[in-house]
Every structure is written in C-alpha cells, then in structure tokens.
Tab-separated table of C-alpha atoms and ligand atoms in Angstrom:
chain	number	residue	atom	x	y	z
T	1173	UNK	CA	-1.239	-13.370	24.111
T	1174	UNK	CA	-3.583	-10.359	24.740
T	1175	UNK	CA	-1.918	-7.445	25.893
T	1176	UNK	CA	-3.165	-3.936	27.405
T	1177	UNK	CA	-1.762	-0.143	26.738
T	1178	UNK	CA	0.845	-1.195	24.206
T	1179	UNK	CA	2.820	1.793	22.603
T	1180	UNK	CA	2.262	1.532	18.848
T	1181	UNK	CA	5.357	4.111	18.131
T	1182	UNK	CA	7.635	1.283	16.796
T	1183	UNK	CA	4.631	-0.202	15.020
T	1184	UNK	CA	3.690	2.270	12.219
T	1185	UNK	CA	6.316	4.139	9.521
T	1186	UNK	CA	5.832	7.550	10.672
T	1187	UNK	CA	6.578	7.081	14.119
T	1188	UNK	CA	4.162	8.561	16.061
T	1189	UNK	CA	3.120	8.044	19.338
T	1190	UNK	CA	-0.036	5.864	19.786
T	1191	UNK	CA	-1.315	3.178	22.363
T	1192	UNK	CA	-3.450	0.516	21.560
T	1193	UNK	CA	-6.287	-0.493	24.313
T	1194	UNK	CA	-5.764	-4.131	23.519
T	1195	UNK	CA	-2.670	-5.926	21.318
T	1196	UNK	CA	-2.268	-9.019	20.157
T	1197	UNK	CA	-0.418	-11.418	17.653
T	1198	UNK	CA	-1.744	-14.171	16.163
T	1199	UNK	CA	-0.722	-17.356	13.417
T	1200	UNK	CA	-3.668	-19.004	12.793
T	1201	UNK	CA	-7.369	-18.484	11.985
T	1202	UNK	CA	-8.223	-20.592	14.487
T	1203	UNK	CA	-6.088	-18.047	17.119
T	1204	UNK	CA	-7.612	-15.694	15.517
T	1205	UNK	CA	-11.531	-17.114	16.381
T	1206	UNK	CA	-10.679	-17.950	19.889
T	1207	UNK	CA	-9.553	-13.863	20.579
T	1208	UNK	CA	-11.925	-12.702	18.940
T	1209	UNK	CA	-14.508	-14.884	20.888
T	1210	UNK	CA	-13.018	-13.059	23.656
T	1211	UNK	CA	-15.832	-10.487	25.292
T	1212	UNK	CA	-12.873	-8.206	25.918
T	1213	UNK	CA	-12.050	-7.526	22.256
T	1214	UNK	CA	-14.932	-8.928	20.187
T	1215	UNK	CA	-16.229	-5.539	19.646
T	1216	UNK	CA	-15.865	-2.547	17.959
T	1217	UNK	CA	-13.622	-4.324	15.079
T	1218	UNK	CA	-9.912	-4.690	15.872
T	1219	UNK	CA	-7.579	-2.689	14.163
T	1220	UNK	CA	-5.424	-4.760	11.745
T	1221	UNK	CA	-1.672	-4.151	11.239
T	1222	UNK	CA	0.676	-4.989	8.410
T	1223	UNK	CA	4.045	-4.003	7.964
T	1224	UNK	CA	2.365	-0.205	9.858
T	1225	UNK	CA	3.559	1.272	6.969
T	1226	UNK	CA	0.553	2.666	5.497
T	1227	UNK	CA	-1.331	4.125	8.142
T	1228	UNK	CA	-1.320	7.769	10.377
T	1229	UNK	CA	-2.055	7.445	13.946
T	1230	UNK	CA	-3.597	10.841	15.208
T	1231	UNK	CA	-5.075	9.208	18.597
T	1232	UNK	CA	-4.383	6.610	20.691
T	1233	UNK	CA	-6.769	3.232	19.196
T	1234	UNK	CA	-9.439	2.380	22.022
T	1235	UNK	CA	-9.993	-1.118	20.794
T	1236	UNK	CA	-8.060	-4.153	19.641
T	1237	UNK	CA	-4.794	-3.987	17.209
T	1238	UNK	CA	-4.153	-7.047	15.424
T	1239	UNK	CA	-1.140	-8.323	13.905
T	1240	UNK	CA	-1.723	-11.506	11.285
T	1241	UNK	CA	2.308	-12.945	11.910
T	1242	UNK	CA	1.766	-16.256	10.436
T	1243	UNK	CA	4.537	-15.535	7.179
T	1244	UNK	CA	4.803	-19.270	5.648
T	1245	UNK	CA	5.156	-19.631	1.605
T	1246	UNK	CA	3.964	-23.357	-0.208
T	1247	UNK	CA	3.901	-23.803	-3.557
T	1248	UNK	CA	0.523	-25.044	-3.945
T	1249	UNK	CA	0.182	-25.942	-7.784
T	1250	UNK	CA	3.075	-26.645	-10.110
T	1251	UNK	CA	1.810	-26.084	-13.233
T	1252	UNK	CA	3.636	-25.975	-16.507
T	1253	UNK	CA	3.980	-22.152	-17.696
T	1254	UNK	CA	3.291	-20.865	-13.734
T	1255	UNK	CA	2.956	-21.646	-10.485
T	1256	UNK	CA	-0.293	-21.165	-7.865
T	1257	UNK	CA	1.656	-20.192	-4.614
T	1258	UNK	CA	0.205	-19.361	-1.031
T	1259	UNK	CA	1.890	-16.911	1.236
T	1260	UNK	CA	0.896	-15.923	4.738
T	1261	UNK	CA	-0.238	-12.829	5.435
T	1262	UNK	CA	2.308	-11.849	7.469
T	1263	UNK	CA	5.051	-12.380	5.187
T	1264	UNK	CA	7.335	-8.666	4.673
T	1265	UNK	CA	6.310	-7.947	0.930
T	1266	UNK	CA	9.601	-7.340	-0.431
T	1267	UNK	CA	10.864	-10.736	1.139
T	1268	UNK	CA	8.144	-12.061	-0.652
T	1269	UNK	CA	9.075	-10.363	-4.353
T	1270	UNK	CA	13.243	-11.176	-3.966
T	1271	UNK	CA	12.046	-14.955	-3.258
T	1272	UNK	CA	10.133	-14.897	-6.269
T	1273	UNK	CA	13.309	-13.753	-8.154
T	1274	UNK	CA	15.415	-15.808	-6.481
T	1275	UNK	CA	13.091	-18.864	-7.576
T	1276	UNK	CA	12.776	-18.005	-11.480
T	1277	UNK	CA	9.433	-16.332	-11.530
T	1278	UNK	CA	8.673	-13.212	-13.709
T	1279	UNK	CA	6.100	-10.522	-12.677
T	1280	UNK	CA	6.567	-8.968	-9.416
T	1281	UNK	CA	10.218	-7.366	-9.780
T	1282	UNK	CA	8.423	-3.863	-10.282
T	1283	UNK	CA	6.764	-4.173	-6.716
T	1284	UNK	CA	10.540	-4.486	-5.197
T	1285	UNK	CA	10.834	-2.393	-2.202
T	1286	UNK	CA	7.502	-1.449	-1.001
T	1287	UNK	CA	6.923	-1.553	2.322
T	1288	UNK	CA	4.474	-4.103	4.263
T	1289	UNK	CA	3.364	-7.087	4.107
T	1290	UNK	CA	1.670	-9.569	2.055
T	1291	UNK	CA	-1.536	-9.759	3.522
T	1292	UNK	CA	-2.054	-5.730	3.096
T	1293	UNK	CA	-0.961	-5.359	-0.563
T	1294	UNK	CA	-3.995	-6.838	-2.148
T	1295	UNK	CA	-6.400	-4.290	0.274
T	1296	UNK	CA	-5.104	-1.132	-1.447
T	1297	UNK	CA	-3.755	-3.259	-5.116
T	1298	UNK	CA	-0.424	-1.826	-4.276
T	1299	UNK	CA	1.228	-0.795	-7.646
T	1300	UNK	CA	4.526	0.523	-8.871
T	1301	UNK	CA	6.272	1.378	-11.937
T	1302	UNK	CA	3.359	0.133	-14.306
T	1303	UNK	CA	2.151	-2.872	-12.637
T	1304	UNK	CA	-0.392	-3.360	-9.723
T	1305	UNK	CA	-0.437	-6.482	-8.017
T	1306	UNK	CA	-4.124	-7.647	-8.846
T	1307	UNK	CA	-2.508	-8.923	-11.826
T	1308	UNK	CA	-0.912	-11.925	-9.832
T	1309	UNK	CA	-3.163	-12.645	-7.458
T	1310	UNK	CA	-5.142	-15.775	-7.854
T	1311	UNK	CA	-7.340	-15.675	-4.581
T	1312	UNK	CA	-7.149	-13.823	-1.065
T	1313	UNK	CA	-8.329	-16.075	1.691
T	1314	UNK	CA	-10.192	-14.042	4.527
T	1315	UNK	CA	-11.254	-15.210	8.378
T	1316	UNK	CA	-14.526	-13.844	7.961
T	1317	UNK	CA	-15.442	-12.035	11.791
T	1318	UNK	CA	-19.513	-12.183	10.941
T	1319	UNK	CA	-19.499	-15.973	9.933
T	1320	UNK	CA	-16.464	-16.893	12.104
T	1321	UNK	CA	-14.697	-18.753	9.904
T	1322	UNK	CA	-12.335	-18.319	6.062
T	1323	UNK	CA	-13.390	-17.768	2.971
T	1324	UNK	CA	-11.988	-17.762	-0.378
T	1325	UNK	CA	-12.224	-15.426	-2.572
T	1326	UNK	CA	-11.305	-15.482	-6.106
T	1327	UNK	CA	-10.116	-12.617	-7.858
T	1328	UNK	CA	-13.176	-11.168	-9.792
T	1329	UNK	CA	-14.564	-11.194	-6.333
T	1330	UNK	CA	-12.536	-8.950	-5.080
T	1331	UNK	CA	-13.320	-5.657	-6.905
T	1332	UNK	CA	-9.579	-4.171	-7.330
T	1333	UNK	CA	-9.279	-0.894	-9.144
T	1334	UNK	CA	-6.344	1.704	-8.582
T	1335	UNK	CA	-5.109	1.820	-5.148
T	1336	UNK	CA	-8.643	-0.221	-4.263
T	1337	UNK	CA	-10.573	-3.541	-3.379
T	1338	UNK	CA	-13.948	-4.728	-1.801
T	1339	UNK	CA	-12.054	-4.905	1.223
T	1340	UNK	CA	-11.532	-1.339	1.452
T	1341	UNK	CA	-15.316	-1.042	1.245
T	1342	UNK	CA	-17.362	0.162	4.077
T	1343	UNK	CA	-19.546	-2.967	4.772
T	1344	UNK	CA	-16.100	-5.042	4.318
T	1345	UNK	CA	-13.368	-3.169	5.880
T	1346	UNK	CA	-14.427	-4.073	9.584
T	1347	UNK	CA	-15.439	-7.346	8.302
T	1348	UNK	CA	-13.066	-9.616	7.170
T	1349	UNK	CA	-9.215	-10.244	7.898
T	1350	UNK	CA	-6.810	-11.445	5.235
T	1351	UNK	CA	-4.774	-14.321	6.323
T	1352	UNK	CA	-3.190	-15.846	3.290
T	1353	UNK	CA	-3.231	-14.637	-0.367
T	1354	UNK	CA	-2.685	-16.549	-3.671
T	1355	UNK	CA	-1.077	-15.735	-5.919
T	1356	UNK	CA	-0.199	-17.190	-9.648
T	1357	UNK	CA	3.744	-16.653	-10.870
T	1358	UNK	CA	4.479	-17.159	-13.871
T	1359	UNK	CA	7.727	-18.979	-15.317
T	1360	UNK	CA	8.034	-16.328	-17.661
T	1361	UNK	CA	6.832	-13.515	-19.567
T	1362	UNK	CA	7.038	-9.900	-20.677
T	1363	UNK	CA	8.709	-7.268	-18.497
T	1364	UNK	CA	6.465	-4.073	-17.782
T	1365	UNK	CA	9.390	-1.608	-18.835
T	1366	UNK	CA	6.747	1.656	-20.040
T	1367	UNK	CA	6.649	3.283	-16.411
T	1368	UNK	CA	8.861	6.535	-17.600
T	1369	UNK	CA	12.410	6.588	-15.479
T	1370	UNK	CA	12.566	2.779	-15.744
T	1371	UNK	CA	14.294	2.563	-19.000
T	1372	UNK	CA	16.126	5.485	-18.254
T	1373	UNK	CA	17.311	3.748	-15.488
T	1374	UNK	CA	18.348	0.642	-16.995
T	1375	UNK	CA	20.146	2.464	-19.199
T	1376	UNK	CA	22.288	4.331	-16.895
T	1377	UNK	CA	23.014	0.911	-15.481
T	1378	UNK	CA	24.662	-0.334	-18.714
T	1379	UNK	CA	21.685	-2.529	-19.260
T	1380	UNK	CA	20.006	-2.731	-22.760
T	1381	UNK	CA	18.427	-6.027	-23.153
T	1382	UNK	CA	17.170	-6.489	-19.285
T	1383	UNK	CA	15.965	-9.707	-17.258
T	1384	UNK	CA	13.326	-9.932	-14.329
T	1385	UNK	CA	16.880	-9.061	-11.944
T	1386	UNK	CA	17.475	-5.959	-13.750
T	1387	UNK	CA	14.147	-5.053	-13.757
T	1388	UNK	CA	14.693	-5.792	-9.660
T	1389	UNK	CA	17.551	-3.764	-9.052
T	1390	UNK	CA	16.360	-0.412	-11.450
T	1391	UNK	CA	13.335	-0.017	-9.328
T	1392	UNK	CA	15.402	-0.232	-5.833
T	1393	UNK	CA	17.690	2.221	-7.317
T	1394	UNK	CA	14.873	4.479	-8.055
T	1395	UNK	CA	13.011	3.825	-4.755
T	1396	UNK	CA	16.027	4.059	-2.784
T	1397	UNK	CA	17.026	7.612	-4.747
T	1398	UNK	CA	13.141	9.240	-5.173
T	1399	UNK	CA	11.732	7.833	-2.002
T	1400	UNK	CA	12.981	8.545	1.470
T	1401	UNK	CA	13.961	5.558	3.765
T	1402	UNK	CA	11.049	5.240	6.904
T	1403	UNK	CA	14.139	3.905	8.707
T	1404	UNK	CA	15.861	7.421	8.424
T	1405	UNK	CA	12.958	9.461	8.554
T	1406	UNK	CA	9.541	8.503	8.981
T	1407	UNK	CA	6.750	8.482	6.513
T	1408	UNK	CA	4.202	6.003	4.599
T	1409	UNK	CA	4.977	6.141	1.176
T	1410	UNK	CA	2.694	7.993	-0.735
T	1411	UNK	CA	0.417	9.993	0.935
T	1412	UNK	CA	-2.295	10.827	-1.675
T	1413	UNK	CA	-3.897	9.024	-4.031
T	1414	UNK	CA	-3.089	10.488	-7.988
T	1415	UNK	CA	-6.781	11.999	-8.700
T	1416	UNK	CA	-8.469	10.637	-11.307
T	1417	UNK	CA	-10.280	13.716	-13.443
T	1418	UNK	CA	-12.620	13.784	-16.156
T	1419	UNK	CA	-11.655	14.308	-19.589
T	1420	UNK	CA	-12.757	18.060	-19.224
T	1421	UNK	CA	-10.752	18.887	-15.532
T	1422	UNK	CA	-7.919	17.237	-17.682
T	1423	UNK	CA	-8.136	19.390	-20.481
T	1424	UNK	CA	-8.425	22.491	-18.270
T	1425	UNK	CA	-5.249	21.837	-16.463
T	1426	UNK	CA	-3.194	21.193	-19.297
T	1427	UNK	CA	-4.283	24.429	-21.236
T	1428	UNK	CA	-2.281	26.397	-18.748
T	1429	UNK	CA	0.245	23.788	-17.580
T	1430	UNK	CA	1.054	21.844	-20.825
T	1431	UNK	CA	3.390	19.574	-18.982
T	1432	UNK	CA	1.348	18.137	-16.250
T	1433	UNK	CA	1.413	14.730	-16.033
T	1434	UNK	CA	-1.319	12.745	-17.344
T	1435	UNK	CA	-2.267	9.559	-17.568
T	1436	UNK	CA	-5.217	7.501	-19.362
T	1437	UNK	CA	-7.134	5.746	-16.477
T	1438	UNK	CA	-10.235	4.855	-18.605
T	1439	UNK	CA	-12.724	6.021	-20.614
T	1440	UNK	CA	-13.088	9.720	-20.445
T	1441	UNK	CA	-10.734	9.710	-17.352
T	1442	UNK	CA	-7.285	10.902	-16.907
T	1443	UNK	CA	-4.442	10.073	-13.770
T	1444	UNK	CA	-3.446	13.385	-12.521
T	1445	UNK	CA	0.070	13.328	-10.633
T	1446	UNK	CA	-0.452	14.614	-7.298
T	1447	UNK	CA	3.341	14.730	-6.400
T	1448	UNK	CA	3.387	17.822	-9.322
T	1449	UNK	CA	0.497	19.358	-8.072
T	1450	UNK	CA	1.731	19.650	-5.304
T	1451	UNK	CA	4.983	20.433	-5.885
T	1452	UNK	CA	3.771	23.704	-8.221
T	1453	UNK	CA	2.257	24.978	-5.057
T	1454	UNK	CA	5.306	25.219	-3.779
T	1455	UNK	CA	5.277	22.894	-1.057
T	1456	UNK	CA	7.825	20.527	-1.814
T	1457	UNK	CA	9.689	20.668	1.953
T	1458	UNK	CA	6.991	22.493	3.481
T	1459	UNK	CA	7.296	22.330	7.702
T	1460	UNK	CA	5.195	22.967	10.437
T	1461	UNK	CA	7.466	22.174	13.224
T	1462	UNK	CA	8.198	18.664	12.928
T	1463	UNK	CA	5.670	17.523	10.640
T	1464	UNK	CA	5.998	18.405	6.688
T	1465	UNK	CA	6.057	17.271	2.924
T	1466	UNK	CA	9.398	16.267	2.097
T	1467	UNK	CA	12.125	17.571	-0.047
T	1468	UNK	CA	12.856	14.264	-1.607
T	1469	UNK	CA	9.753	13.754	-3.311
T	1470	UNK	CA	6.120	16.236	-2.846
T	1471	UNK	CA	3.428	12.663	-2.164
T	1472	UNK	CA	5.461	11.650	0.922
T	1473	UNK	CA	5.118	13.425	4.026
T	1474	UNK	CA	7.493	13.053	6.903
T	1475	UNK	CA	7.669	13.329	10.121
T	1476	UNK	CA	11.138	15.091	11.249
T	1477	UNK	CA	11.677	13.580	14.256
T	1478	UNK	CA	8.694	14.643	17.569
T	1479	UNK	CA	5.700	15.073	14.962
T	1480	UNK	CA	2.063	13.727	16.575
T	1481	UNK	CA	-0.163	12.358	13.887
T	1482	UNK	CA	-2.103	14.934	14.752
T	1483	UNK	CA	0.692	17.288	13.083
T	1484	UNK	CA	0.855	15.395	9.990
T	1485	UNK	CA	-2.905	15.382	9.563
T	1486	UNK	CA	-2.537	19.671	10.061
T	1487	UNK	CA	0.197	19.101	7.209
T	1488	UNK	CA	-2.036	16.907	5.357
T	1489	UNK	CA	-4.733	19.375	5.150
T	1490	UNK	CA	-3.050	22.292	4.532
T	1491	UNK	CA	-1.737	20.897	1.514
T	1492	UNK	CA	-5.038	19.496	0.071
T	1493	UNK	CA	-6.364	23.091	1.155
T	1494	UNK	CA	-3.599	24.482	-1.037
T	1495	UNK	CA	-4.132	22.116	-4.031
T	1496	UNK	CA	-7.715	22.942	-4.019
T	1497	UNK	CA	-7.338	26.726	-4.277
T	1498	UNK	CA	-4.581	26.343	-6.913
T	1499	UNK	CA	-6.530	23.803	-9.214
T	1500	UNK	CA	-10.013	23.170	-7.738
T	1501	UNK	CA	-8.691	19.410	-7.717
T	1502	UNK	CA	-9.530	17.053	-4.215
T	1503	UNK	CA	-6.779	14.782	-3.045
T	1504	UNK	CA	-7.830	12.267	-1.473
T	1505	UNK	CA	-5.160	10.456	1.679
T	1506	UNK	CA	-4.032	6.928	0.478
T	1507	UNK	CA	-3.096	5.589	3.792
T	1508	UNK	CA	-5.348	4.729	6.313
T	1509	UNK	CA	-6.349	7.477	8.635
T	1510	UNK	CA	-7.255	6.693	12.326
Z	3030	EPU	N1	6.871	14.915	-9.456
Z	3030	EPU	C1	6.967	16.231	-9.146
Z	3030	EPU	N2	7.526	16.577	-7.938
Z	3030	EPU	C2	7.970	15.627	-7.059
Z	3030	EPU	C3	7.876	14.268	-7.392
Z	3030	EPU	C4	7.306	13.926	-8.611
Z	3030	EPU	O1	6.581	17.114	-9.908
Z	3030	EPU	O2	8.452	16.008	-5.964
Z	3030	EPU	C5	6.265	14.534	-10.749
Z	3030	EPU	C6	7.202	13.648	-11.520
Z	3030	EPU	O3	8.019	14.408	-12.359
Z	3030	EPU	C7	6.272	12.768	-12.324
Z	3030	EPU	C8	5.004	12.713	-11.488
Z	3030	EPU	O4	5.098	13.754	-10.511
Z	3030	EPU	O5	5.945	13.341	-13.542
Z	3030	EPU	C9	4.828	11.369	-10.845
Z	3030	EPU	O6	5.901	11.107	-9.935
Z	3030	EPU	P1	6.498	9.641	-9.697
Z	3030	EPU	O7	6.939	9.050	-10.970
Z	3030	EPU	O8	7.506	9.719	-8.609
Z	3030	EPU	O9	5.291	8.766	-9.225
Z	3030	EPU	P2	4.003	9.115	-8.367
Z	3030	EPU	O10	2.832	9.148	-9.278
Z	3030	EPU	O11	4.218	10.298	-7.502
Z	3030	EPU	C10	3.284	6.649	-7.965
Z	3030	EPU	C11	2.845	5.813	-6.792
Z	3030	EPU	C12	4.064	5.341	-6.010
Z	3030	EPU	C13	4.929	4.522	-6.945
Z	3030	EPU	C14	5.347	5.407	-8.127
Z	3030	EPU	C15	6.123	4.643	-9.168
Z	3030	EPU	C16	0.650	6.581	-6.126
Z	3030	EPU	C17	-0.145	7.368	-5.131
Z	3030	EPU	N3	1.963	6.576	-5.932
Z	3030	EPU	O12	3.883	7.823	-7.430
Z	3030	EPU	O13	3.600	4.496	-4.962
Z	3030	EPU	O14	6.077	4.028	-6.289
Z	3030	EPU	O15	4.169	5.927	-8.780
Z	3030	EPU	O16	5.252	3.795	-9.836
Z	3030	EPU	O17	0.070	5.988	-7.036
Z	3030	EPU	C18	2.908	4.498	-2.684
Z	3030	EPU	O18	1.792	4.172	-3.095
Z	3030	EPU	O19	3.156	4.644	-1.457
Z	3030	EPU	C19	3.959	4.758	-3.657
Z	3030	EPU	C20	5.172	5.212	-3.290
C-alpha cells in the first residue's frame, strides 16, 4: 500500500516532474488511521491529492502524498422536493455533475467540466458560470488527523466564501482530510442563466427556453472553446484568483479603463477580472521557454511541453510583477503552491 520515490508527473494537470517521498491510496477512514498511525508517514502532514488538477509542483514533496480513491454515491435521504446524497471523495467531479443530470436533479449543470474530484471542490467552493458549489452542499465529512477519527461538519461550519473554506485555513489545512461530502439536489428549480456568454450561448445553440441539459451542454461548449484541454496541454484551470478591490481601487480603474470588468462581491467590494488585467498587459501567450500564459485564455498558464514548476512559478511571478506595476492590484495564485 505505501510506496517510496513515486513520480508525481502523471499525477498533477500541468505535468511537471515531481517525486513524492512516500505514496499511497486509500478507501476508507479506517485505511486511512492505520497509515497514518504509521511512524514512517505520521508526520509532517501528508500531501492530499484530488483529481492533481489544481496544484503546481516546483519541488519534489519530502513527505507523504495521499490519494482519498474511495468514489461510491448513496442516496441517503429521499425527500420530497430534493434529495440528501453522499459521494466519496474520490469520485471525478464531472462524473459526479452528468449523474446528477442523468438522474433528474437541477443545480449543478453550471459546474460541468471542471476538473477534480469531489472531495476537493468544497476546499476551494469551486464555482462557474454564476454558481459556486457551497450552495449544494449539505455537510463535508472529514477524518480528523488530531482526534483520529471523522467528523461532520455542517455547512455554516464550514466558512465558504469565493474560491474559500475553513479548510483552506492555516490551523485546518494540515488538519483534516475530506472523505465524503453531502450534498442536497434538488428535484427542481431555477436555472442560474446571468453568468454573461451563457445566454449567448444558448442562443447560438437554437435554444430559447432551456432545461438543466442545455444548461449542461452550453457550459462544455464554452469550457471546451475558452479553456484549454490539460490533456492537450497542461495547466490547472485558473491560475489566479479575480481580486476583490474596494469600492475606491474599483472606481480608480474604471476611470481610465471604462470597460473593465466588474463585479459586486459585497458591500463596498468589487470582483476585478484578472484574465483582463492581465491580458491589457499584454501577456496573453507570454513564454519563457516552455512555461507561459496561454493564448486561449490570460488566467490559465500552461506548460508547453518540458516546463519545471519551477518555470511556471518564474511565469507566475512575472505576471503578478507586471499586473502590479500596471494597476497597483495583487493577484493572488488560486491553486495550491508546493
Ligand atoms: N478576459 C480577457 N482576456 C482573456 C480572457 C478573459 O480580457 O484572455 C475577460 C473576459 O472578457 C471577461 C473577463 O475577463 O470579461 C472574465 O473572463 P471569463 O468569463 O473567462 O471568466 P474568469 O473570471 O476569467 C472565472 C473562473 C473560472 C470559471 C469562469 C466562468 C476564477 C478565478 N475563475 O474565470 O474558473 O470557469 O469564471 O465562470 O474565478 C477555475 O477556477 O479554474 C476556473 C476556470
């Protein structure tokens, strides 16, 4: 079960080269205590991957990487207007939305296509096209590595905000490892269609009075067309986070670029979109041998075919570097950074 010098290469999006001290898989919180009661392992805190598709390896990881595989889906409560449904953590996220599709439940068809899995989308509140997942999830059930055992925790617990949880905290990160989520479905219900493109989309499809399905297939048209494919060429998604700016940064920008993108995130906050930042420094395609910002779409970098992480993170820099002279605005990595 435990294994030594594994190469992670295969293991994250960007396909870099990486080896893990210690790998293993496990199914089962009770796996999961006996390796981790293992002297070899127990300490520093292993290394958990999902789907590897939202993390940059710049070094080789001298401790344990985990992989959660257990990937089974029960419908735990059948109630009337929607359903309470458990799903392992290792389940492949998309798998997860198409079944819920497939089985008549409205909600998640504008999370199709991102990558991972179901156990990491509740750590970063994954979100697309107008709808982050927090708004589904009932409960995320945790093996807790301090108390050695799970724990349930209900949503309120669980602190999510844009692209954030408790479990992203500090004190938390190292601490606990999800191994099932909850989540409630419901039967049915209003489609999120205000994301701009989406109706756009639809449109072009011949659609005018959508379902869920529609909904489905417009946003992996627009993935598959704005977002490159980590199977071609390797990347994790989004790289940065879209700042969030106070009211008077806002303002600022938009006096000399009226058609920045903006977006309410609160009081006296405004979404910034980092892709168009970016992209207005000119760095849309930028390369440093074979690490750069792709010409598909300015968030994503890519890694053109030999990049080390420790490229990408030179890329990453440079353009937060850039960004910052231009605008005096930080950008902040989404993806974990090793
Ligand atoms: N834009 C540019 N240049 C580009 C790409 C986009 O100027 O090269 C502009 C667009 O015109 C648009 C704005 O930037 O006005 C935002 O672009 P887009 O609609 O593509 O969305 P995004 O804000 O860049 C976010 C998420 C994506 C998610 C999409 C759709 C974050 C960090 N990213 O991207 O999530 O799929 O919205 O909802 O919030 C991910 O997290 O990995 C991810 C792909």
């Amino acid at each position: 079960m435990l294994r030594e010098h594994v190469s992670l290469k295969s293991m994250n999006t960007f396909g870099v080269e990486a080896e893990a001290r210690w790998y293993a898989e496990v199914a089962s919180p009770a796996e999961l205590s006996s390796l981790l009661a293992d002297d070899r392992v127990a300490d520093p805190a292993p290394l958990v991957l999902g789907g590897g598709s939202n993390l940059l390896l710049t070094r080789d990881v001298d401790r344990l990487v985990l992989r959660y595989v257990d990937d089974h889906l029960r419908v735990i409560a059948p109630g009337r207007d929607s359903h309470l449904i458990e799903v392992g953590a290792g389940m492949n996220w998309h798998a997860f939305v198409a079944w819920s599709l497939a089985n008549g439940y409205v909600g998640l068809e504008n999370l199709a296509l991102i990558p991972g899995t179901v156990g990491a989308a509740p750590i970063q509140n994954i979100g697309a096209y107008g709808v982050e997942i927090e708004r589904f999830v009932n409960a995320v059930e945790v093996f807790d590595r301090e108390r050695r055992c799970t724990t349930l925790f209900k949503h309120d617990f669980c602190d999510f905000a844009y692209r954030w949880s408790r479990f992203k905290r500090d004190e938390d990160r190292d601490r606990y490892i999800v191994v099932n989520v909850r989540f409630r479905l419901p039967r049915r219900g209003e489609l999120q269609l205000d994301y701009p493109g989406l109706r756009d989309e639809l449109a072009a499809m011949g659609i005018d009075t959508p379902g869920a399905r529609d909904v489905f297939d417009a946003v992996c048209r627009l993935r598959r067309r704005k977002l490159p494919d980590p199977a071609l060429i390797g990347n994790a998604g989004s790289f940065f986070k879209n700042p969030i700016v106070s009211g008077d940064v806002a303002r600022a920008l938009l006096a000399n670029h009226p058609a920045a993108p903006n977006f309410d995130a609160g009081p006296g906050r405004r979404k910034l979109g980092a892709a168009w930042l970016i992209d207005q420094c000119g760095l849309k395609g930028y390369r440093d041998g074979d690490a750069g910002v792709s010409a598909q779409h300015a968030l994503v970098l890519v890694n053109h075919g030999r990049a080390s992480g420790a490229d990408l993170w030179r890329v990453a820099r440079h353009v937060q570097a850039t960004v910052r002279a231009r605008f005096g605005i930080d950008l902040e990595p989404e993806p974990v950074v090793i």
